[in-house]
């Protein structure tokens, strides 16, 4: 399985997220609006900009908020890294504990 498939599998583990399978590029653009009004490390997530800040601060995961593209309910995630880094223990540990 390639990077895209692996990244999509990880996203599917996060309840409420939806993502269209991209045809090209190395980005996913999931709808994260289901995470708004939820708490992340005792901080309420109000929007994608705040979500991006919290993920960077607490999980060391860098994303681009969709607000940069006029899409306030989406984030852009790059999966242009080796597959073993996407499936590595560090990434697997970060995503479920921070996002769920």
mmCIF file of C-alpha atoms in Angstrom:
data_model
loop_
_atom_site.group_PDB
_atom_site.id
_atom_site.type_symbol
_atom_site.label_atom_id
_atom_site.label_comp_id
_atom_site.label_asym_id
_atom_site.label_seq_id
_atom_site.Cartn_x
_atom_site.Cartn_y
_atom_site.Cartn_z
ATOM 1 C CA UNK A 1 0.000 0.000 0.000
ATOM 2 C CA UNK A 2 1.301 3.455 -0.888
ATOM 3 C CA UNK A 3 1.482 6.611 1.190
ATOM 4 C CA UNK A 4 -1.981 7.798 0.149
ATOM 5 C CA UNK A 5 -3.646 4.551 1.193
ATOM 6 C CA UNK A 6 -1.831 4.513 4.511
ATOM 7 C CA UNK A 7 -2.698 8.147 5.256
ATOM 8 C CA UNK A 8 -6.355 7.520 4.374
ATOM 9 C CA UNK A 9 -6.452 4.473 6.668
ATOM 10 C CA UNK A 10 -5.139 6.567 9.564
ATOM 11 C CA UNK A 11 -7.747 9.278 8.917
ATOM 12 C CA UNK A 12 -10.533 6.679 8.925
ATOM 13 C CA UNK A 13 -9.599 5.857 12.533
ATOM 14 C CA UNK A 14 -10.689 9.352 13.595
ATOM 15 C CA UNK A 15 -14.455 9.375 14.188
ATOM 16 C CA UNK A 16 -16.438 11.932 12.199
ATOM 17 C CA UNK A 17 -13.777 12.839 9.650
ATOM 18 C CA UNK A 18 -14.508 12.537 5.958
ATOM 19 C CA UNK A 19 -12.077 12.813 3.093
ATOM 20 C CA UNK A 20 -12.415 12.530 -0.666
ATOM 21 C CA UNK A 21 -9.743 10.288 -2.170
ATOM 22 C CA UNK A 22 -7.422 12.534 -4.169
ATOM 23 C CA UNK A 23 -6.550 11.709 -7.770
ATOM 24 C CA UNK A 24 -3.071 13.151 -7.606
ATOM 25 C CA UNK A 25 -0.680 15.242 -5.541
ATOM 26 C CA UNK A 26 0.513 14.293 -2.080
ATOM 27 C CA UNK A 27 -2.175 15.961 -0.019
ATOM 28 C CA UNK A 28 -5.358 14.971 1.757
ATOM 29 C CA UNK A 29 -8.037 17.593 2.393
ATOM 30 C CA UNK A 30 -10.337 16.154 5.079
ATOM 31 C CA UNK A 31 -13.393 17.856 6.522
ATOM 32 C CA UNK A 32 -12.630 18.292 10.226
ATOM 33 C CA UNK A 33 -15.730 20.264 11.219
ATOM 34 C CA UNK A 34 -16.851 17.345 13.407
ATOM 35 C CA UNK A 35 -13.912 18.194 15.696
ATOM 36 C CA UNK A 36 -15.093 21.745 16.319
ATOM 37 C CA UNK A 37 -16.434 22.329 19.814
ATOM 38 C CA UNK A 38 -14.508 19.292 21.075
ATOM 39 C CA UNK A 39 -11.563 19.537 23.416
ATOM 40 C CA UNK A 40 -7.971 18.797 22.583
ATOM 41 C CA UNK A 41 -5.777 18.605 25.676
ATOM 42 C CA UNK A 42 -8.378 20.580 27.633
ATOM 43 C CA UNK A 43 -8.600 23.314 24.994
ATOM 44 C CA UNK A 44 -11.807 23.711 23.010
ATOM 45 C CA UNK A 45 -11.326 23.532 19.229
ATOM 46 C CA UNK A 46 -13.238 26.413 17.668
ATOM 47 C CA UNK A 47 -11.888 26.402 14.084
ATOM 48 C CA UNK A 48 -9.252 24.995 11.720
ATOM 49 C CA UNK A 49 -6.699 27.647 12.596
ATOM 50 C CA UNK A 50 -6.855 26.737 16.261
ATOM 51 C CA UNK A 51 -6.792 23.022 15.405
ATOM 52 C CA UNK A 52 -3.594 23.556 13.394
ATOM 53 C CA UNK A 53 -1.983 25.387 16.314
ATOM 54 C CA UNK A 54 -2.995 22.725 18.837
ATOM 55 C CA UNK A 55 -1.794 19.834 16.673
ATOM 56 C CA UNK A 56 1.572 21.500 16.192
ATOM 57 C CA UNK A 57 1.942 22.407 19.857
ATOM 58 C CA UNK A 58 0.774 19.146 21.428
ATOM 59 C CA UNK A 59 1.409 16.452 18.816
ATOM 60 C CA UNK A 60 4.136 18.009 16.666
ATOM 61 C CA UNK A 61 1.953 17.439 13.599
ATOM 62 C CA UNK A 62 2.092 20.243 11.024
ATOM 63 C CA UNK A 63 -0.981 20.803 8.864
ATOM 64 C CA UNK A 64 -2.242 23.712 6.782
ATOM 65 C CA UNK A 65 -5.620 25.078 7.868
ATOM 66 C CA UNK A 66 -8.164 25.119 5.065
ATOM 67 C CA UNK A 67 -8.839 28.785 5.828
ATOM 68 C CA UNK A 68 -5.718 29.488 3.751
ATOM 69 C CA UNK A 69 -7.697 28.162 0.766
ATOM 70 C CA UNK A 70 -11.107 29.577 1.687
ATOM 71 C CA UNK A 71 -12.247 26.231 3.122
ATOM 72 C CA UNK A 72 -12.859 26.852 6.820
ATOM 73 C CA UNK A 73 -13.905 23.289 7.671
ATOM 74 C CA UNK A 74 -10.922 21.506 6.102
ATOM 75 C CA UNK A 75 -7.237 20.935 6.709
ATOM 76 C CA UNK A 76 -4.512 20.022 4.238
ATOM 77 C CA UNK A 77 -2.260 17.154 5.218
ATOM 78 C CA UNK A 78 0.796 16.178 3.210
ATOM 79 C CA UNK A 79 1.727 12.521 2.951
ATOM 80 C CA UNK A 80 4.867 13.157 0.894
ATOM 81 C CA UNK A 81 7.065 11.252 3.323
ATOM 82 C CA UNK A 82 8.250 7.660 3.244
ATOM 83 C CA UNK A 83 5.526 5.130 4.033
ATOM 84 C CA UNK A 84 7.494 3.784 6.975
ATOM 85 C CA UNK A 85 7.376 7.227 8.613
ATOM 86 C CA UNK A 86 3.585 7.396 8.175
ATOM 87 C CA UNK A 87 3.151 3.973 9.761
ATOM 88 C CA UNK A 88 5.932 4.363 12.309
ATOM 89 C CA UNK A 89 5.205 4.118 16.030
ATOM 90 C CA UNK A 90 5.525 7.867 16.563
ATOM 91 C CA UNK A 91 2.822 8.748 14.037
ATOM 92 C CA UNK A 92 0.527 5.915 15.111
ATOM 93 C CA UNK A 93 0.795 7.026 18.724
ATOM 94 C CA UNK A 94 0.117 10.699 17.996
ATOM 95 C CA UNK A 95 -2.940 10.531 15.774
ATOM 96 C CA UNK A 96 -5.406 8.471 17.843
ATOM 97 C CA UNK A 97 -4.537 10.064 21.189
ATOM 98 C CA UNK A 98 -4.675 13.649 20.020
ATOM 99 C CA UNK A 99 -7.487 13.644 17.499
ATOM 100 C CA UNK A 100 -10.027 11.300 19.060
#
